[in-house]
Coordinates of C-alpha atoms and ligand atoms in Angstrom, one line a residue:
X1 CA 141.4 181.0 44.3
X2 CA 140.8 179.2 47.5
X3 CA 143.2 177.0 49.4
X4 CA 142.2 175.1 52.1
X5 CA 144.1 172.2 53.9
X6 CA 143.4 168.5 55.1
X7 CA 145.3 165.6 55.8
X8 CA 146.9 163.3 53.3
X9 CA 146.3 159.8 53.0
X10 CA 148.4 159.4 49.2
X11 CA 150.7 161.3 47.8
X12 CA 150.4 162.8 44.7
X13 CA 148.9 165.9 42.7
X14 CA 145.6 165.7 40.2
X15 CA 144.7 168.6 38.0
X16 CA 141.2 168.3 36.6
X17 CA 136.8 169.0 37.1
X18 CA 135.4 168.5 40.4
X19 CA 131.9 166.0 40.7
X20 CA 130.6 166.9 44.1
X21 CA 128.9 163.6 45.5
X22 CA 125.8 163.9 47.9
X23 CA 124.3 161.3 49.5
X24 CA 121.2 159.5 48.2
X25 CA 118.3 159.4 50.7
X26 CA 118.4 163.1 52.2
X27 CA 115.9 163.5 54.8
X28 CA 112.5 164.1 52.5
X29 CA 110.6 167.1 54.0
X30 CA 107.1 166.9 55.1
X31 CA 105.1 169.4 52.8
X32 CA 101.2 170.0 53.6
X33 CA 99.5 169.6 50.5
X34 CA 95.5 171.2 49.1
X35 CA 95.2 169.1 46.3
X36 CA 95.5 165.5 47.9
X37 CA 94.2 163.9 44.3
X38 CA 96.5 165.7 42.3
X39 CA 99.4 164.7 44.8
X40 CA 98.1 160.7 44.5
X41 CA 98.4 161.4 40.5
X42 CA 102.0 162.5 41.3
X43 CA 102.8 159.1 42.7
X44 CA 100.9 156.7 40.2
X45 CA 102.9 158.6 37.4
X46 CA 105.9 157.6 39.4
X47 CA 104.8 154.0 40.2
X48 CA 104.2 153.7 36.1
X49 CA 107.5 155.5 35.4
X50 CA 109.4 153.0 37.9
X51 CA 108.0 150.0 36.7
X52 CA 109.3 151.3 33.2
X53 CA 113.2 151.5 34.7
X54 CA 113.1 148.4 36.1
X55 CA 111.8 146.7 32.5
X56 CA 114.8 148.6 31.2
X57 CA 116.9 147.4 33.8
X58 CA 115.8 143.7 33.7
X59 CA 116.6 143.6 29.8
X60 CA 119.8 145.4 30.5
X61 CA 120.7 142.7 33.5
X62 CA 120.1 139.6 31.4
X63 CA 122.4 140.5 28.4
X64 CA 124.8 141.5 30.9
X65 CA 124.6 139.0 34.1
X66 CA 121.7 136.6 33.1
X67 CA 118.1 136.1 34.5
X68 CA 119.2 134.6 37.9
X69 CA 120.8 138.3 38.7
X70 CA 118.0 140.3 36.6
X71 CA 114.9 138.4 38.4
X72 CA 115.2 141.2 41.1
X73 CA 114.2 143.6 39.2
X74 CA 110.9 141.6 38.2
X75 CA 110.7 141.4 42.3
X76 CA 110.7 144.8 42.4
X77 CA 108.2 145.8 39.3
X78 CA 105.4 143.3 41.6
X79 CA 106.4 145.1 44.8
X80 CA 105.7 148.4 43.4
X81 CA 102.5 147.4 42.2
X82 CA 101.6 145.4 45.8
X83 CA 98.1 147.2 46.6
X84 CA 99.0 147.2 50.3
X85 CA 102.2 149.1 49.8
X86 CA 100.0 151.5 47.1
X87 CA 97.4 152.1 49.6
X88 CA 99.0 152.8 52.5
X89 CA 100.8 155.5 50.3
X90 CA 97.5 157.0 48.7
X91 CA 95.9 157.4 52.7
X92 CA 98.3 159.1 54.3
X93 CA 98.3 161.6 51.1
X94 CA 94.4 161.6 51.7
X95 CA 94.6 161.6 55.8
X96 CA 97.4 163.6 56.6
X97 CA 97.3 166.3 53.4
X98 CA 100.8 165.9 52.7
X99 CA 102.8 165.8 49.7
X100 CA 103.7 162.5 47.7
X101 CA 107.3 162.1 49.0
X102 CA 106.4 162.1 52.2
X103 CA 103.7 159.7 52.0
X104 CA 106.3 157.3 50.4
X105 CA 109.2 158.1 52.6
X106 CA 106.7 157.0 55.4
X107 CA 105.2 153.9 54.0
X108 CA 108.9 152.9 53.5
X109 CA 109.5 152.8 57.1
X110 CA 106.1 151.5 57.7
X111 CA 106.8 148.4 55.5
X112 CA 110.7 147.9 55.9
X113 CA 110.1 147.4 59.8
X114 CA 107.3 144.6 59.4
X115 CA 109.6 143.3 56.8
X116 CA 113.0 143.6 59.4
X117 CA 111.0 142.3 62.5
X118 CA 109.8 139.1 60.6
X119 CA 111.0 135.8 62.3
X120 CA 112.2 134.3 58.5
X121 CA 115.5 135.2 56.9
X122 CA 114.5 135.4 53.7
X123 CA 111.7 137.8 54.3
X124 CA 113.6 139.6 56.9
X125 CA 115.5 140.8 54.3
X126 CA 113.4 141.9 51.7
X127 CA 113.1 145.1 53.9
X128 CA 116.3 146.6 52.0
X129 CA 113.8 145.8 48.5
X130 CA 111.0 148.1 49.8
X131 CA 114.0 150.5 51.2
X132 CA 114.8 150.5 47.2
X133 CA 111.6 151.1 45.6
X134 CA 111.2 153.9 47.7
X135 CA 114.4 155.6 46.9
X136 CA 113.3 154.9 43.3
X137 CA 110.5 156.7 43.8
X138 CA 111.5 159.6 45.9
X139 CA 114.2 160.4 43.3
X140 CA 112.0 160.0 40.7
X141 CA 109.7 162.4 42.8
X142 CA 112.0 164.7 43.4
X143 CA 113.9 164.7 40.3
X144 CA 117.0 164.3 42.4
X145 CA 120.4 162.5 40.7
X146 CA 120.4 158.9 41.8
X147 CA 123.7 158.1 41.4
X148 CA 126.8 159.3 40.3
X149 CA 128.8 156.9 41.6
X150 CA 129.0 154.3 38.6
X151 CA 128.4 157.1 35.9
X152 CA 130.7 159.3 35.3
X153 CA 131.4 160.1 32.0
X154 CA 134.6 162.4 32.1
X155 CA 137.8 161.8 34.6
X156 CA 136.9 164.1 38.2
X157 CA 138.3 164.9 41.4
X158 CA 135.5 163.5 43.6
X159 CA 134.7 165.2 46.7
X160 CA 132.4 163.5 48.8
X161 CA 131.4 164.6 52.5
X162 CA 132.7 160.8 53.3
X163 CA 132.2 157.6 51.6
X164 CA 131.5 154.1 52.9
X165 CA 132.5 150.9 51.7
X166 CA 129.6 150.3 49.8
X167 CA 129.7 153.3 48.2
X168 CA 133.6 153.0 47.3
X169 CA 132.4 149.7 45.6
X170 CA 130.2 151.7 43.1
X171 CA 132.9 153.9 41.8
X172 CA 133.9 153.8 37.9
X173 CA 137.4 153.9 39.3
X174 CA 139.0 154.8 35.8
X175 CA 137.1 157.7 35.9
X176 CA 138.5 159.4 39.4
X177 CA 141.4 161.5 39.3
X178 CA 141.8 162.0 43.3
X179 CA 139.6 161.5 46.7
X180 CA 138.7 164.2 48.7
X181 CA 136.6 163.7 51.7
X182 CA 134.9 166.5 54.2
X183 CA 135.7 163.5 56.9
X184 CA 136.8 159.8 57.3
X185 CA 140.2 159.0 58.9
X186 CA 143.9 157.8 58.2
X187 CA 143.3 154.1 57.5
X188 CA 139.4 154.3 56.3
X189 CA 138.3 152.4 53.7
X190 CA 138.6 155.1 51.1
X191 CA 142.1 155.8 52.6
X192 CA 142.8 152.3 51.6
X193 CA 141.1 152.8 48.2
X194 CA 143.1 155.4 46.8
X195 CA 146.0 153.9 47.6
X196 CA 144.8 150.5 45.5
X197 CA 144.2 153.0 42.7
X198 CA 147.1 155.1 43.4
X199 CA 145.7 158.4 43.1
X200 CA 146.3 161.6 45.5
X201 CA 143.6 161.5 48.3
X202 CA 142.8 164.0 51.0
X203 CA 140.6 163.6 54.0
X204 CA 139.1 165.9 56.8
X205 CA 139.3 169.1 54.2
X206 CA 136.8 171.5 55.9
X207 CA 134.8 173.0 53.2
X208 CA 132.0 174.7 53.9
X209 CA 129.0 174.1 51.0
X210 CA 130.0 171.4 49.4
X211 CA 127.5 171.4 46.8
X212 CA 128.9 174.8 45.7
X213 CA 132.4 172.8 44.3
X214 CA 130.5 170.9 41.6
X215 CA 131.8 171.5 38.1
X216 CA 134.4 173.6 39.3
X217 CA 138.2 173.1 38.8
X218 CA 140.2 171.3 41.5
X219 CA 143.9 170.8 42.4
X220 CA 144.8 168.1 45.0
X221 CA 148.6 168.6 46.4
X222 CA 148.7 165.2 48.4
X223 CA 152.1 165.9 49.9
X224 CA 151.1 169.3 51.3
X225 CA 147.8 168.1 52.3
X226 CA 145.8 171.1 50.2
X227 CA 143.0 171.5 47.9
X228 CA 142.8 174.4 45.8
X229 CA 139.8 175.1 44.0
X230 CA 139.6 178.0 40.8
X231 CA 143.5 178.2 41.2
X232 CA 145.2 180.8 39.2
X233 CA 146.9 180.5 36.1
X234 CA 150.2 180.6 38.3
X235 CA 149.2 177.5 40.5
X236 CA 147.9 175.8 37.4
X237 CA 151.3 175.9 36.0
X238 CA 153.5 175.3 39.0
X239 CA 151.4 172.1 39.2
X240 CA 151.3 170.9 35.8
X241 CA 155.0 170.7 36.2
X242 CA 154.2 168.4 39.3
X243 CA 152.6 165.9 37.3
X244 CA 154.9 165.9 34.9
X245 CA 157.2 165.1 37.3
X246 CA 155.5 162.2 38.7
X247 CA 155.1 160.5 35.9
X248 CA 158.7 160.2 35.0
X249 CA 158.8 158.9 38.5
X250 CA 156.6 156.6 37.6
X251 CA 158.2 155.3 34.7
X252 CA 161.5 154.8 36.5
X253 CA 159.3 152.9 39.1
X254 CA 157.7 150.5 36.6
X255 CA 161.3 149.6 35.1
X256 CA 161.7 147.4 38.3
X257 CA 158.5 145.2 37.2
X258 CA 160.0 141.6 36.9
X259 CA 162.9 142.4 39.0
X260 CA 162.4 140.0 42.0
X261 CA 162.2 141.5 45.4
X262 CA 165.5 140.9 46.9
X263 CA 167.8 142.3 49.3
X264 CA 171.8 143.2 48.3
X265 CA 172.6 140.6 50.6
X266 CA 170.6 138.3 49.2
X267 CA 167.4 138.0 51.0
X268 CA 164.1 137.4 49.2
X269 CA 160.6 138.7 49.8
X270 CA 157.6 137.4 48.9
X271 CA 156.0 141.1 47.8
X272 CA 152.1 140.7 46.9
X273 CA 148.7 143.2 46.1
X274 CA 145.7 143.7 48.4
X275 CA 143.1 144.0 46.4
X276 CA 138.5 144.4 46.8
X277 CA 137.2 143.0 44.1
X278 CA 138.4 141.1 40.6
X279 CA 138.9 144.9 38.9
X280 CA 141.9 145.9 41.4
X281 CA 144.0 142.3 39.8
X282 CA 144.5 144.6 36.9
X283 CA 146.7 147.0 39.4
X284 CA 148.4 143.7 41.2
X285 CA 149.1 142.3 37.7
X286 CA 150.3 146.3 36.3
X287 CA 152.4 146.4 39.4
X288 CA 154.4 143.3 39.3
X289 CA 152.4 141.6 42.6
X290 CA 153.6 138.1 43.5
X291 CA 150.3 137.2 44.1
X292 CA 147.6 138.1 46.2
X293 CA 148.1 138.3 50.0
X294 CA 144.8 139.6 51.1
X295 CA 141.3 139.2 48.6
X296 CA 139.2 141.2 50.7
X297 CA 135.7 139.0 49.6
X298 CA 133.6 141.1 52.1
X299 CA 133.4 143.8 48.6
X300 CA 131.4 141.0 46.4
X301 CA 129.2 141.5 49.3
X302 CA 129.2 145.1 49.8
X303 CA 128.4 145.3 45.9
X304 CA 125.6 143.1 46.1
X305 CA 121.7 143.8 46.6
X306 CA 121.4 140.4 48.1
X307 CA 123.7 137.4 49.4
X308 CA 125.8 136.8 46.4
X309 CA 125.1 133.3 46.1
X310 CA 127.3 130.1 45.8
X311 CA 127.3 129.9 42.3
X312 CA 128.0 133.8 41.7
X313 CA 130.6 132.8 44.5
X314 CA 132.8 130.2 43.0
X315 CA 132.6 132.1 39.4
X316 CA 134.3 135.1 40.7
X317 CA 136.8 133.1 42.8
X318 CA 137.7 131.1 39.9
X319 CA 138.3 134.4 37.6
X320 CA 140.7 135.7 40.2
X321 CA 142.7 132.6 40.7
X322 CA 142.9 132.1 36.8
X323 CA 143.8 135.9 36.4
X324 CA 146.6 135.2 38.3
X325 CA 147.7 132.4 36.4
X326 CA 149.6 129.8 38.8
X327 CA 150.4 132.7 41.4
X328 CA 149.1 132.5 45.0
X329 CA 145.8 134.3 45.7
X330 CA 145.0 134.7 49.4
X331 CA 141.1 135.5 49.9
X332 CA 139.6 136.5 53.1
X333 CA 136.4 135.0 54.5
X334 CA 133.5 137.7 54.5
X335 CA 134.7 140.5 57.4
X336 CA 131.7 142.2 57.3
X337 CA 130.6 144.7 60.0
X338 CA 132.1 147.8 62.0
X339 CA 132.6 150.0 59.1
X340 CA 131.8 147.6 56.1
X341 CA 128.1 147.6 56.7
X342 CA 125.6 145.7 54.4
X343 CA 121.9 146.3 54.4
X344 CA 120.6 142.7 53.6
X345 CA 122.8 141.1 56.7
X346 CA 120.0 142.9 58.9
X347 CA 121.9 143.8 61.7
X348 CA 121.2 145.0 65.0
X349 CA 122.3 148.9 65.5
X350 CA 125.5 148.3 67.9
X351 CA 127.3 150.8 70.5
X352 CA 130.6 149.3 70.0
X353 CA 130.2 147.9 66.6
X354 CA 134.0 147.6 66.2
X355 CA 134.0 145.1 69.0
X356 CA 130.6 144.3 68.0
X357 CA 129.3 141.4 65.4
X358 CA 131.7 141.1 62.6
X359 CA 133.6 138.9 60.6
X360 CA 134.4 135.2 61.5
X361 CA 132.2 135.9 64.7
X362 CA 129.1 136.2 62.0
X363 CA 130.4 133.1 60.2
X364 CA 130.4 131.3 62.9
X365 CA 127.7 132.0 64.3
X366 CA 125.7 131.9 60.9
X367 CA 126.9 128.7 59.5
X368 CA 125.0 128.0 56.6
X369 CA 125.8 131.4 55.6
X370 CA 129.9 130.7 56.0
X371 CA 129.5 127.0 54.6
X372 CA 127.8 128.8 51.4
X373 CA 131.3 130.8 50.7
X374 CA 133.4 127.8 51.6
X375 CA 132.0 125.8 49.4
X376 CA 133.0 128.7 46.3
X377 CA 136.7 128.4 47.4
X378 CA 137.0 124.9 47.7
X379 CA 135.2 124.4 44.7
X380 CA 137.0 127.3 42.5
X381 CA 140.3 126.4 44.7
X382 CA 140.9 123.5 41.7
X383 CA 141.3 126.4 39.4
X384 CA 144.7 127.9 40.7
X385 CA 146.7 128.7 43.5
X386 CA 144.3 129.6 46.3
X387 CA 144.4 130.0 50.3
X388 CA 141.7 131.0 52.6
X389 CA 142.1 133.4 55.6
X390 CA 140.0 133.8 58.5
X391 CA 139.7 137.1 60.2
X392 CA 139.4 138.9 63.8
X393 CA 140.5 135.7 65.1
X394 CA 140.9 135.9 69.2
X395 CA 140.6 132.4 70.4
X396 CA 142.1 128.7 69.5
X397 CA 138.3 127.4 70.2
X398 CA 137.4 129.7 67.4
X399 CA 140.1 128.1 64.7
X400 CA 138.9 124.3 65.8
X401 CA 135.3 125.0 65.3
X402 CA 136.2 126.4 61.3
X403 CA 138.5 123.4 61.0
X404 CA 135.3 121.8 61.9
X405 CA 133.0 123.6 59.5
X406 CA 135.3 123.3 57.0
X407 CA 135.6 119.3 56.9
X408 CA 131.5 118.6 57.1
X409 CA 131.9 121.3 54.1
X410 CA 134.3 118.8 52.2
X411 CA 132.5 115.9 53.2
X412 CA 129.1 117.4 51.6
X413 CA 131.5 118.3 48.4
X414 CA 132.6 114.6 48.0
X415 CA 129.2 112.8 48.6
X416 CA 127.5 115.2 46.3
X417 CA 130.3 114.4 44.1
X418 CA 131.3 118.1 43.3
X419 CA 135.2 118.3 42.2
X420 CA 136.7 120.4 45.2
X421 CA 140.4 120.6 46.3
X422 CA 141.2 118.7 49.3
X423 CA 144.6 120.3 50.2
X424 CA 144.4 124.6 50.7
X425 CA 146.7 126.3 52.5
X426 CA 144.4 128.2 55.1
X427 CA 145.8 130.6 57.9
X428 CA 144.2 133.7 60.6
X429 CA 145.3 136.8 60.7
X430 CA 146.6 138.2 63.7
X431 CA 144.7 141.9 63.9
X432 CA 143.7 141.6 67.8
X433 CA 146.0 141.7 70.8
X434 CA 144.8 138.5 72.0
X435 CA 145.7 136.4 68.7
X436 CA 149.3 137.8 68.8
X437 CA 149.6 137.3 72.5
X438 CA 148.0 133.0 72.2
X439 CA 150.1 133.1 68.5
X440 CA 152.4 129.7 69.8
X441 CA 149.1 127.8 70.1
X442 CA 147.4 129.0 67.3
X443 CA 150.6 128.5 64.9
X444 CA 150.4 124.9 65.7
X445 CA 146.6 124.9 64.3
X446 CA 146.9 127.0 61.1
X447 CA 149.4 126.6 57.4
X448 CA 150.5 130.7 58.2
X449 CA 149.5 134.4 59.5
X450 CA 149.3 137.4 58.1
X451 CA 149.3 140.3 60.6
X452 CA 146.5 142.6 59.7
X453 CA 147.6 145.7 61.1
X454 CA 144.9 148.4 60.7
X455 CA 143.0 146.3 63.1
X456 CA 145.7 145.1 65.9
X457 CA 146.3 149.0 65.7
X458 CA 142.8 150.1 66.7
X459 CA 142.5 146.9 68.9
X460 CA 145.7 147.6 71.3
X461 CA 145.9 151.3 71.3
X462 CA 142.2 151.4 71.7
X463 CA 141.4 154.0 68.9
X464 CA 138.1 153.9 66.7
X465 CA 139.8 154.1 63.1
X466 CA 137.1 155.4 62.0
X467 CA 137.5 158.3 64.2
X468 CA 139.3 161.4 62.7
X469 CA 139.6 163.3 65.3
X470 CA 142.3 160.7 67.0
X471 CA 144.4 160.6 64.2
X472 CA 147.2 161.9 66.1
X473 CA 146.9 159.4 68.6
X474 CA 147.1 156.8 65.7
X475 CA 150.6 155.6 66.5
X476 CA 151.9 153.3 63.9
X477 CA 154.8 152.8 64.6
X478 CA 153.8 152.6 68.8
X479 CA 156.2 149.9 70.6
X480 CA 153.4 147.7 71.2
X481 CA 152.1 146.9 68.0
X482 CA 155.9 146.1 66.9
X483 CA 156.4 144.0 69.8
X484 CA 153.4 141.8 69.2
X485 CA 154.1 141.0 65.6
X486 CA 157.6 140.1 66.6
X487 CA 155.9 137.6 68.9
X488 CA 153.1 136.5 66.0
X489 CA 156.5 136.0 63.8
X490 CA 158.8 134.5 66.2
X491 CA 156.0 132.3 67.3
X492 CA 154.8 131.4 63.4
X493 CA 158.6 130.4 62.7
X494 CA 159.0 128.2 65.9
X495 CA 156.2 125.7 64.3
X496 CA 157.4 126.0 60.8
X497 CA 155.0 128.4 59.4
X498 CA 155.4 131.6 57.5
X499 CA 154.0 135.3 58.4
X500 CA 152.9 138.1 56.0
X501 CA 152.0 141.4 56.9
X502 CA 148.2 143.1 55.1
X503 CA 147.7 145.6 56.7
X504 CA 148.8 149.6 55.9
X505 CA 151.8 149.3 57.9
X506 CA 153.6 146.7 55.6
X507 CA 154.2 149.6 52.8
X508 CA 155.5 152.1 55.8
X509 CA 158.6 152.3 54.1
X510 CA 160.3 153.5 57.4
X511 CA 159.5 149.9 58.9
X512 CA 160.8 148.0 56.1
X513 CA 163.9 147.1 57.0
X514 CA 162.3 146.5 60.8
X515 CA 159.9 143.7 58.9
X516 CA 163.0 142.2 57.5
X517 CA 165.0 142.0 60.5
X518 CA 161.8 140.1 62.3
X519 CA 162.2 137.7 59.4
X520 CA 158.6 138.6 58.1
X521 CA 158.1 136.5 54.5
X522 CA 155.1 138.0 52.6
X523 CA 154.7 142.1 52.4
X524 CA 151.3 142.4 50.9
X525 CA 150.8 146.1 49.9
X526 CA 148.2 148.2 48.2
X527 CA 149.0 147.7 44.6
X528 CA 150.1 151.2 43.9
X529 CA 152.8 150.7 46.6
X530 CA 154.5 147.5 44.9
X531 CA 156.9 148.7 43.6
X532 CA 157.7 151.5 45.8
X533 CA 158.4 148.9 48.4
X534 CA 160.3 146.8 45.9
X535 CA 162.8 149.8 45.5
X536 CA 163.3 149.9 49.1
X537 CA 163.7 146.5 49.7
X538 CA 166.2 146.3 47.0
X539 CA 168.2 149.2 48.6
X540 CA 168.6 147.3 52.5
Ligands
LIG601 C1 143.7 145.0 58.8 O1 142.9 145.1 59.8 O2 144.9 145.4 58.9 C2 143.3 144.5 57.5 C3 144.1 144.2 56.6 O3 141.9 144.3 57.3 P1 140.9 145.5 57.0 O4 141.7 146.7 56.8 O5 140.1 145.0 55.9 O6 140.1 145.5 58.3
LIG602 MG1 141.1 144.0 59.7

């Protein structure tokens, strides 16, 4: 048996197989080659044996999603036979003697930078389609797994060396027992993910060969912080008990669904689910959630090949709001960038990307792009109880040029005469210094705030959160941070407008009662946390 130790980012013990995950696109090795034709044989069987998959796929994507989302994989089946791109893959097999793989990893750079340095948008991203067809055919090269990520067929622990965003987005969720990662940090996005799914989850476990895990059987302890893998008959007991236990817990927990979040002197609190994508409603609605205080829309891109468009937009907008019946659903404009990165959005490599290009700085800068996802919530807004949040605001200019955007977006609704709701509540959250420290003006310009707290974190203690290694120096509960959302409150209540809290901090039980005494309104929590929070609140 082997135990080793990480840190804990949700409670909770899982018993079952461990799935090692690897990443896709390991550096391919360059191989010198004698038989140059037999190598160009190689890759025509794997052109012919692509093109095959992607028939599959296209039939499969039309019963499923329709042509409009299938057509890419037509686009792909023509790239794959482009002569240019065949070519250049058959000379440098010819030129340089080297084996197939590396003649296609190369061509894949070759093409994806003409394709990235071209002046047009559209064509500037179809470098992420020739990245594709070449990871098509370097697996099927190779023989290597594509991807496990969306099919596993038992229930795992999934140990990963660290997974981003778009990755997470992949996940058959209802088949993961527990996250554990070799890296990542305290408020990553797959910290943030197992707590949706409220399932144990360890990070920065040092485990040495990874790959020698697979198919072996796991126990995470996520209040001790330890993995054990091949545990003895002993261990297996002692924690078979555990979970046991925890699901009695759970069942007391769930016996408080209905129960409306209230204080014994009376107060109420508006107690809502953060959720990624239109699966995670099933948690808010399995958890009791008052609504939805945070939507984050950035995953409909993230789990995208290309920009989801308006149409794909307003249908998944609408099935959230009409999943949640008549209850409020706050979505997020697109915050993508720093960790949430996504191929076809072509951006420049950053130094700083946390303070770099992201979120409403994109959207404002990249209108049409913005107007495109505006257009979806005003148009599915008629369908429920929707508001839209803007995020990484710092500035009051930044606020009056989206009230801007957003009327010529109405205006274009009504003279085109698409049915679009005139009247939605639509706030900023605070998650940098300087929108808590200008929140008097910017409460006079906006219908409410809700303080994202992972980010004001990182922002005024200056610490990456993406960075493991300053974990420790991750103060949540630092003086500052509290001291600026009791300004962003006390300033959103002097103009008559109400402040929610999104970000981790809200289901920090020990700050509870703090929230309450600032008079915060709306705790929005990772679903699994409802109604932990609802107990406590029920206790002050
Ligand atoms: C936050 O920053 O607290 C927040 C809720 O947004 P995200 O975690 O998605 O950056
Ligand atoms: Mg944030």
């Amino acid at each position: 048996m082997q135990k080793i130790s990480g840190k804990s980012v949700q409670n909770g013990t899982a018993i079952g197989k461990i799935k090692v995950y690897t990443k896709i696109g390991t550096p391919v090795k360059r191989i010198h080659v004698n038989n140059a034709v037999a190598e160009i044989l190689r890759v025509e069987k794997a052109v012919n044996q692509a093109i095959m998959d992607l028939q599959n796929l296209y039939k499969i994507a039309v019963n499923g999603a329709g042509e409009d989302s299938a057509a890419i994989f037509e686009v792909h089946q023509m790239m794959l036979e482009d002569e240019d791109y065949n070519d250049s893959i058959r000379n440098i097999i010819e030129h340089e003697n080297v084996n197939a793989e590396f003649a296609v990893a190369r061509t894949n750079e070759i093409f994806s930078d003409i394709f990235a340095s071209m002046e047009d948008e559209y064509m500037k991203a179809r470098a992420i389609d020739i990245k594709d067809i070449s990871n098509r055919l370097i697996h099927i090269l190779t023989g290597e797994e594509e991807n496990i990520l969306s099919d596993l067929k038992e229930k795992v622990i999934l140990i990963a060396d660290d997974l981003t965003p778009s990755e997470t987005v992949q996940l058959e969720k209802s088949m993961i027992l527990a996250f554990v990662t070799v890296h990542g940090s305290l408020t990553s996005h797959t910290a943030i993910l197992a707590r949706t799914m409220n399932i144990p989850a360890l990070i920065s476990v040092p485990i040495e060969n990874i790959n020698e895990l697979d198919g072996k059987i796991g126990i995470i302890d996520g209040k001790e912080a330890v993995l054990y893998i091949e545990p003895d008959d002993n261990t297996i007991e002692f924690y078979e008990k555990a979970v046991l236990e925890e699901e009695v817990q759970k069942k007391l927990l769930l016996e408080l669904r209905g129960k409306p979040t209230v204080t014994s002197d009376g107060k109420e609190i508006h107690l809502c689910a953060n959720v990624g994508n239109i699966g995670d409603i099933a948690f808010a609605q399995s958890n009791d959630a008052d609504g939805i205080g945070l939507f984050r829309s950035e995953f409909i891109y993230l789990g995208s090949k290309d920009y989801p468009t308006e149409e794909e937009q307003f249908q998944m907008y609408k099935q959230a709001l009409q999943l949640m019946e008549k209850k409020k659903v706050i979505i997020r404009t697109c915050d993508i960038g720093a960790d949430k990165q996504v191929d076809y959005f072509c951006m420049d490599k950053e130094e700083n990307p946390a303070l770099g290009y992201r979120a409403i700085r994109i959207c404002l800068d990249r209108v049409d792009f913005f107007k495109t996802q505006l257009r979806a919530l005003f148009r599915a807004a008629v369908f429920g109880s929707l508001s839209i949040m803007y995020p990484m605001i710092i500035s009051l200019d930044e606020v009056k040029r989206i009230k801007e955007i957003v009327s010529e977006v109405q205006t274009e609704l009504e003279t085109s005469g698409i049915p679009y709701a005139k009247h939605v509540e639509q706030g900023i959250m605070i998650e940098t210094p300087a929108a808590a420290l200008i929140s008097d003006e910017l409460a006079r310009e906006v219908d409410f705030f809700s303080v994202g707290t992972n980010d004001l974190t990182q922002y005024t203690l200056a610490i990456d959160r993406q960075n493991g290694k300053l974990d420790s120096l991750y103060d949540k509960h630092h003086r500052a941070i509290l001291s600026l959302i009791k300004m962003a409150a006390d300033n959103a209540h002097a103009n008559g407008k109400w402040i929610g809290i999104c970000g981790e901090l809200g289901s920090d039980l020990e700050l509870t009662k703090t929230f309450l005494d600032m008079g915060i309104d709306e705790l929005s929590v990772s679903p699994g946390m409802i109604l932990k929070v609802r107990k406590r609140i029920m206790e002050l």
